[in-house]
Each structure stands twice: as C-alpha cells, then as structure tokens.
PDB file as gemmi writes it, atoms N, CA and C in Angstrom:
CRYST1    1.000    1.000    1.000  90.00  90.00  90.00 P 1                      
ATOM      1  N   UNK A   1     -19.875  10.784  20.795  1.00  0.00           N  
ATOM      2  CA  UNK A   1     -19.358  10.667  19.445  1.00  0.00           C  
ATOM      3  C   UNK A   1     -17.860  10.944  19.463  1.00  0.00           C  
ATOM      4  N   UNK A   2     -17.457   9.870  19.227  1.00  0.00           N  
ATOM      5  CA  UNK A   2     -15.591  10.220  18.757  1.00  0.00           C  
ATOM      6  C   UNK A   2     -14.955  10.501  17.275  1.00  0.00           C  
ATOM      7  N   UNK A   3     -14.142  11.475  17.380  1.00  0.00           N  
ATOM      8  CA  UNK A   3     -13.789  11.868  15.950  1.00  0.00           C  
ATOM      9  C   UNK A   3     -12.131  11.560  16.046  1.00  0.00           C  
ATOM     10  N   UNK A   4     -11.834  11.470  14.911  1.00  0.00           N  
ATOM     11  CA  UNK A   4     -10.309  11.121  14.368  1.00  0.00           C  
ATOM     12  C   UNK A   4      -9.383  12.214  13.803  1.00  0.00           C  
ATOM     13  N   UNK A   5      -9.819  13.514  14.621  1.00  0.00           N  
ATOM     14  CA  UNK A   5      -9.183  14.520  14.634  1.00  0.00           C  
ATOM     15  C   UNK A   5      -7.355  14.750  14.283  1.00  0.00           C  
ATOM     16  N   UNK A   6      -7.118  14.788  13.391  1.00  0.00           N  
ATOM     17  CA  UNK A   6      -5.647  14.649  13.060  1.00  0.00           C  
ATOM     18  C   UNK A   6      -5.132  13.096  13.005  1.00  0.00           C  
ATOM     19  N   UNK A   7      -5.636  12.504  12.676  1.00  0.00           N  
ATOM     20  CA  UNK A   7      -5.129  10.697  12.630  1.00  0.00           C  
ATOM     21  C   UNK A   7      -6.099  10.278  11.251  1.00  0.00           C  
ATOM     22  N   UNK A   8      -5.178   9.639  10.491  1.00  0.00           N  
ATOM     23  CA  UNK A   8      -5.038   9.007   9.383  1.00  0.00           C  
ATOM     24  C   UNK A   8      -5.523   7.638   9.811  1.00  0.00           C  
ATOM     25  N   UNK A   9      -6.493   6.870   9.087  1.00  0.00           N  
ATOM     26  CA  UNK A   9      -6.901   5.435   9.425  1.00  0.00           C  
ATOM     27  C   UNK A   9      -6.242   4.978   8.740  1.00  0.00           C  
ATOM     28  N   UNK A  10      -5.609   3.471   9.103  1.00  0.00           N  
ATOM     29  CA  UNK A  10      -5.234   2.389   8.279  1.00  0.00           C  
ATOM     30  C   UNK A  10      -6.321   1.761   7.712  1.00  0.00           C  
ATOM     31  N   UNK A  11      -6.235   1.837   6.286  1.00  0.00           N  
ATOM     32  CA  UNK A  11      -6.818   1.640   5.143  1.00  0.00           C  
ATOM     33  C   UNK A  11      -6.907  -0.033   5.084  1.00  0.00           C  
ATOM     34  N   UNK A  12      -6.068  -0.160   4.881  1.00  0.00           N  
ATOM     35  CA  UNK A  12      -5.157  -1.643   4.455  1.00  0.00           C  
ATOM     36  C   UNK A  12      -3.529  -1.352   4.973  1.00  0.00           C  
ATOM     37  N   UNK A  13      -3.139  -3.040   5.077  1.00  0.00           N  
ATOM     38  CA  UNK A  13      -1.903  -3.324   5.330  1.00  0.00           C  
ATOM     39  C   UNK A  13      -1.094  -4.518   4.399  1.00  0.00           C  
ATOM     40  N   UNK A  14      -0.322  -4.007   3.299  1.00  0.00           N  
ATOM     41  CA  UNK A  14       0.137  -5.315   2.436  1.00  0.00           C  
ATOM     42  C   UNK A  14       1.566  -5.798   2.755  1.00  0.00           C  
ATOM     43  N   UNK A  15       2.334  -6.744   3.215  1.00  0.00           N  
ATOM     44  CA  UNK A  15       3.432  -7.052   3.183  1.00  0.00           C  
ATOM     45  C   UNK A  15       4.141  -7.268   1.711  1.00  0.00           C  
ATOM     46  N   UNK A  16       4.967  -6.808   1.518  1.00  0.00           N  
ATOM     47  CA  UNK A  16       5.542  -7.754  -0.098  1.00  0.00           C  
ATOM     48  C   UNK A  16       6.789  -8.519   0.190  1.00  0.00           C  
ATOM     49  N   UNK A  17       7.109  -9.139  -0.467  1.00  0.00           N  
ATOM     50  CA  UNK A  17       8.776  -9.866  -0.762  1.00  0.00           C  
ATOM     51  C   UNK A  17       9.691  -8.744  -1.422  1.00  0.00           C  
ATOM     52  N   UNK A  18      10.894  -9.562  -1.222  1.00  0.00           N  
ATOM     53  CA  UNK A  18      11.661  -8.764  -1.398  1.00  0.00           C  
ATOM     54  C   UNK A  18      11.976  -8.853  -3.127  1.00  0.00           C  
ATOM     55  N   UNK A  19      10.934  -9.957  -4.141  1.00  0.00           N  
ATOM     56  CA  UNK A  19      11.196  -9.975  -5.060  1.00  0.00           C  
ATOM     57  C   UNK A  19       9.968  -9.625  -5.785  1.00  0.00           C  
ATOM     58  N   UNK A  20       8.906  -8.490  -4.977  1.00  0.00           N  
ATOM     59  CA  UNK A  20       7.933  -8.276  -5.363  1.00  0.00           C  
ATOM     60  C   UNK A  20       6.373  -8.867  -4.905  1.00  0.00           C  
ATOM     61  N   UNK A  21       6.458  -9.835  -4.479  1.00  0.00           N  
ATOM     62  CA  UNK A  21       5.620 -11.156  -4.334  1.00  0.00           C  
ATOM     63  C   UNK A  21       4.490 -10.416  -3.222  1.00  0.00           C  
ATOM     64  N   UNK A  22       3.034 -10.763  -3.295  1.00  0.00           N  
ATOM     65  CA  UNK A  22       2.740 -10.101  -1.967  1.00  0.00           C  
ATOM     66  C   UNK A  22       2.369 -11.532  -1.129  1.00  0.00           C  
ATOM     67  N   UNK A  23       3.256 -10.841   0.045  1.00  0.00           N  
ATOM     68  CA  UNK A  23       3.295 -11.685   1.596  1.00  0.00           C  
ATOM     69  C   UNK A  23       1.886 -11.618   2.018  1.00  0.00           C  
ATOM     70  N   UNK A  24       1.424 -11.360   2.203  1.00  0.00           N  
ATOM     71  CA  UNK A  24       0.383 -10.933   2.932  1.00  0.00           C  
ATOM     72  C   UNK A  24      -0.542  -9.522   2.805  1.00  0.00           C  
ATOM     73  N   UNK A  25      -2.094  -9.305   2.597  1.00  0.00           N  
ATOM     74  CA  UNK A  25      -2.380  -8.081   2.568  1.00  0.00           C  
ATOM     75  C   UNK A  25      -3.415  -7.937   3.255  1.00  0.00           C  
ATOM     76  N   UNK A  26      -3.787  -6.749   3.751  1.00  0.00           N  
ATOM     77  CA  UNK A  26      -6.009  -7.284   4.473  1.00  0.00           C  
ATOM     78  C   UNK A  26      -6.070  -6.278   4.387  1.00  0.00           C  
ATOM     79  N   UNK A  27      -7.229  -5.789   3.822  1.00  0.00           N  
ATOM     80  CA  UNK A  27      -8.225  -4.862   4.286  1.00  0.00           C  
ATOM     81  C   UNK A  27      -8.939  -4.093   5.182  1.00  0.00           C  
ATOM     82  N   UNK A  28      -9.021  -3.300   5.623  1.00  0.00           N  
ATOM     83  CA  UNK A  28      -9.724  -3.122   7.320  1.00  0.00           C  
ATOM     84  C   UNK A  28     -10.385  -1.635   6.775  1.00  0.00           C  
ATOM     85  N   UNK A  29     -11.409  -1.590   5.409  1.00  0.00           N  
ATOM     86  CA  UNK A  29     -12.192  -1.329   5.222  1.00  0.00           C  
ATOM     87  C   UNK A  29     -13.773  -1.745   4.853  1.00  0.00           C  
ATOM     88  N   UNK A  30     -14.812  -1.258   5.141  1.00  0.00           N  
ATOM     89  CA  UNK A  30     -15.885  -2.159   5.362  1.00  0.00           C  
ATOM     90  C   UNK A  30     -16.137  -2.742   3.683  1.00  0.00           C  
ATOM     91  N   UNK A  31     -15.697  -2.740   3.118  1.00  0.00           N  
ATOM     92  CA  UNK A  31     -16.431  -3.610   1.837  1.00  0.00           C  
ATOM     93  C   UNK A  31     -14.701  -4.336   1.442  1.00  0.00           C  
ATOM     94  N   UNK A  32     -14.800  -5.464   1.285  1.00  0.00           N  
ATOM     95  CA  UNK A  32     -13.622  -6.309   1.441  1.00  0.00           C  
ATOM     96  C   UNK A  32     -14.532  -7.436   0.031  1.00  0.00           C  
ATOM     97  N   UNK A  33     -13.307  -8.470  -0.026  1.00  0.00           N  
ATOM     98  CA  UNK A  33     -13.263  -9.760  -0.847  1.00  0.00           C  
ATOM     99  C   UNK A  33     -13.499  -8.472  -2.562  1.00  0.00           C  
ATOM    100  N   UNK A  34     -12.846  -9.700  -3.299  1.00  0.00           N  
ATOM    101  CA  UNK A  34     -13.327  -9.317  -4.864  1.00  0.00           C  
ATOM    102  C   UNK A  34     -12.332  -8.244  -4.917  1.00  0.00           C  
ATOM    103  N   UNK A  35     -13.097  -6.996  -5.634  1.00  0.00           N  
ATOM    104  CA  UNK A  35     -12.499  -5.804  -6.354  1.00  0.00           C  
ATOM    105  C   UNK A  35     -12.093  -5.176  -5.209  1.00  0.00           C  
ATOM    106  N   UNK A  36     -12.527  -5.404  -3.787  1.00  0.00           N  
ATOM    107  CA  UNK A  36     -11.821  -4.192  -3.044  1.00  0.00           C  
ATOM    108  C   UNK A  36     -10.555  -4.493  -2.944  1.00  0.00           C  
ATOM    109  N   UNK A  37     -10.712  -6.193  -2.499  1.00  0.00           N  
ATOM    110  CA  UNK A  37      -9.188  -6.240  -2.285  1.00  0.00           C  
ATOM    111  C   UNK A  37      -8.339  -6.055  -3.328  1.00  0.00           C  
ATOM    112  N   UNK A  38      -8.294  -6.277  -4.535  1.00  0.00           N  
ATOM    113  CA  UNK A  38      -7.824  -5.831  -5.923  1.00  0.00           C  
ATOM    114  C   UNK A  38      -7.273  -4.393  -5.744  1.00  0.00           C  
ATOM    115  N   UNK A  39      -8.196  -3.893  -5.473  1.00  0.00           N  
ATOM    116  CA  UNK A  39      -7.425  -2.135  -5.526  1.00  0.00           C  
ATOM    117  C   UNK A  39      -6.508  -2.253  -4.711  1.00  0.00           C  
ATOM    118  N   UNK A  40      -6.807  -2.694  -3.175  1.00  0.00           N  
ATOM    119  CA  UNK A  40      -5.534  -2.524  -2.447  1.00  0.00           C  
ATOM    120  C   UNK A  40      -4.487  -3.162  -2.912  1.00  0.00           C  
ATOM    121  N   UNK A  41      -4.356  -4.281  -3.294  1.00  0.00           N  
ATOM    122  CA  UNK A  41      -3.316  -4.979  -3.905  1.00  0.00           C  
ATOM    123  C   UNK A  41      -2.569  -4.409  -4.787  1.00  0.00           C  
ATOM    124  N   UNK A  42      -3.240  -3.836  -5.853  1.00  0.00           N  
ATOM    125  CA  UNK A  42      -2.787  -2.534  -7.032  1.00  0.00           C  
ATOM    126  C   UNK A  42      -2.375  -1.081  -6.401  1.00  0.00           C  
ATOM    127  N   UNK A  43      -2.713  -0.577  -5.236  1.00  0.00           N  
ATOM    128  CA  UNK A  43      -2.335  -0.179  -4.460  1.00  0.00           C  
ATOM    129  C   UNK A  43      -0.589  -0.026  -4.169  1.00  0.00           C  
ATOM    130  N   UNK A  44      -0.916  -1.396  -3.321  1.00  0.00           N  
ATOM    131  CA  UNK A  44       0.411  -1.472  -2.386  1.00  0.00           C  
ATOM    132  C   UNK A  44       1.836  -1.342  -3.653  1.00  0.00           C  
ATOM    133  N   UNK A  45       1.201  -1.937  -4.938  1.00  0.00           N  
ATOM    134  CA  UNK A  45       2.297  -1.785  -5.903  1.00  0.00           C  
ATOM    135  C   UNK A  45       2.817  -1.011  -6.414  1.00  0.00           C  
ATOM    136  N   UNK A  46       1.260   0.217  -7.133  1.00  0.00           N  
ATOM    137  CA  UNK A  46       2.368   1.151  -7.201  1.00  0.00           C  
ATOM    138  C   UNK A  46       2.588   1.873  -6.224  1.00  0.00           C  
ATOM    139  N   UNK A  47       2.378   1.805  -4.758  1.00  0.00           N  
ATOM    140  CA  UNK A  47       3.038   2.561  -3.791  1.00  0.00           C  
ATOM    141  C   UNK A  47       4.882   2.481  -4.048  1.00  0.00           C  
ATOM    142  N   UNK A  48       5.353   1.060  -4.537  1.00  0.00           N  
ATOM    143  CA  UNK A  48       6.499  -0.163  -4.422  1.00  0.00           C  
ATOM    144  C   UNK A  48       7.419   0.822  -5.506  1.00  0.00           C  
ATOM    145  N   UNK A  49       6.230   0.849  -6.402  1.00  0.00           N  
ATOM    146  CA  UNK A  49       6.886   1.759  -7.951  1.00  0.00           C  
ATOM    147  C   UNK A  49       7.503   3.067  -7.976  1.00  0.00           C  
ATOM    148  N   UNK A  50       7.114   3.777  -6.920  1.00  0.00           N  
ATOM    149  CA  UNK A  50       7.958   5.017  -6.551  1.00  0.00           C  
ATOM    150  C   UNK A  50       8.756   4.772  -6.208  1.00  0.00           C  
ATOM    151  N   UNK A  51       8.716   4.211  -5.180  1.00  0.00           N  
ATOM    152  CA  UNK A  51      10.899   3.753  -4.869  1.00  0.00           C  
ATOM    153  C   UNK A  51      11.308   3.024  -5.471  1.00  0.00           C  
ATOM    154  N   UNK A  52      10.660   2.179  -6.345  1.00  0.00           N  
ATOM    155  CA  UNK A  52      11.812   1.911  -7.979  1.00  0.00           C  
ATOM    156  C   UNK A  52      12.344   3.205  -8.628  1.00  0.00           C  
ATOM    157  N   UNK A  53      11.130   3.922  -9.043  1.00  0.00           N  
ATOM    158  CA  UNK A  53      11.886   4.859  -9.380  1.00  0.00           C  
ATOM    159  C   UNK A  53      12.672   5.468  -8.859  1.00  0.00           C  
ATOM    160  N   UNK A  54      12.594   5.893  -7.910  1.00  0.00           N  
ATOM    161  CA  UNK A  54      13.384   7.329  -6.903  1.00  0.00           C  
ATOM    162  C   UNK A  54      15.283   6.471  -6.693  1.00  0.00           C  
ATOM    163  N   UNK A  55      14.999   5.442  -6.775  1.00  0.00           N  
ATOM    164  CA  UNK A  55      16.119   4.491  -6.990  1.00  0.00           C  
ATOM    165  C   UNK A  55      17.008   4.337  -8.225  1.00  0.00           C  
ATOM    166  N   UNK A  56      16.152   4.492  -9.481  1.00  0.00           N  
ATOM    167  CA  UNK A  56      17.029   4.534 -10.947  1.00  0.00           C  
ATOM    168  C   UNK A  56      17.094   5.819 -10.897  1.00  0.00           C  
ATOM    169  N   UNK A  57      16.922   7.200 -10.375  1.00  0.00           N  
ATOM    170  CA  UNK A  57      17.203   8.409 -10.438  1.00  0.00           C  
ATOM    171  C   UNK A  57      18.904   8.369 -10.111  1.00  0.00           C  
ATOM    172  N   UNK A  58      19.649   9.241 -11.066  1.00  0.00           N  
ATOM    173  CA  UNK A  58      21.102   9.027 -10.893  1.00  0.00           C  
ATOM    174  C   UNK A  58      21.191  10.308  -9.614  1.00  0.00           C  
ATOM    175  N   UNK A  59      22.792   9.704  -8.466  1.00  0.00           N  
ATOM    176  CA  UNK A  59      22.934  10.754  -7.518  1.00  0.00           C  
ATOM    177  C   UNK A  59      23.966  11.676  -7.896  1.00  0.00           C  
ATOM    178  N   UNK A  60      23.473  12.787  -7.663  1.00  0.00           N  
ATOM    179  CA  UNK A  60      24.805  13.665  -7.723  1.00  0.00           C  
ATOM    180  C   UNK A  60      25.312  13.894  -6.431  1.00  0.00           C  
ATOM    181  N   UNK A  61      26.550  14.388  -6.418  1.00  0.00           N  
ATOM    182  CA  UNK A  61      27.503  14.989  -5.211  1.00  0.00           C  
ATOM    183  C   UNK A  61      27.644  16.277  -5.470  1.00  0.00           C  
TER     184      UNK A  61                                                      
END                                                                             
C-alpha cells in the first residue's frame, strides 16, 4: 500500500488566456464530464479573481 504522505494531488489542470478565455482544462479526478468539470472550470476562475484583486489593491512605499 502506497500513501501520499506530504504531497498534494493534482486535482485538475486549467490553462486560461490572457483575456480570461479557458485554453484548456482536464480533470484527473475520478468522476469527470458534466458538473464535475463545471466546478473545476468555476474553480480555476475564481482562483484568477484573487490576483485581480491583489492587483487593484493600491501600493504603498
């Protein structure tokens, strides 16, 4: 029996554009097509949405 002792599985992998668009995404969890892939897709976006934000945050010096 092998365990994944300190290692994180890749879930999914989504590419996007640089104008949002998704390039490419897959799944590489066992229940795929339909709603799974949906979540990941909704996913990868607002992953996208934090560094929008963290981006309109003003910098100080």
């Amino acid at each position: 029996m092998t365990t994944n002792t300190g290692r994180l599985p890749i879930l999914a992998l989504a590419i996007i554009g640089k104008k949002g668009q998704p390039l490419y995404l897959r799944n590489f969890t066992a229940a795929s097509g339909g709603e799974a892939d949906l979540k990941w897709h909704y996913a990868a976006h607002v992953s996208l949405d934090v560094f929008d934000e963290r981006d309109a945050l003003p910098t100080t010096l």
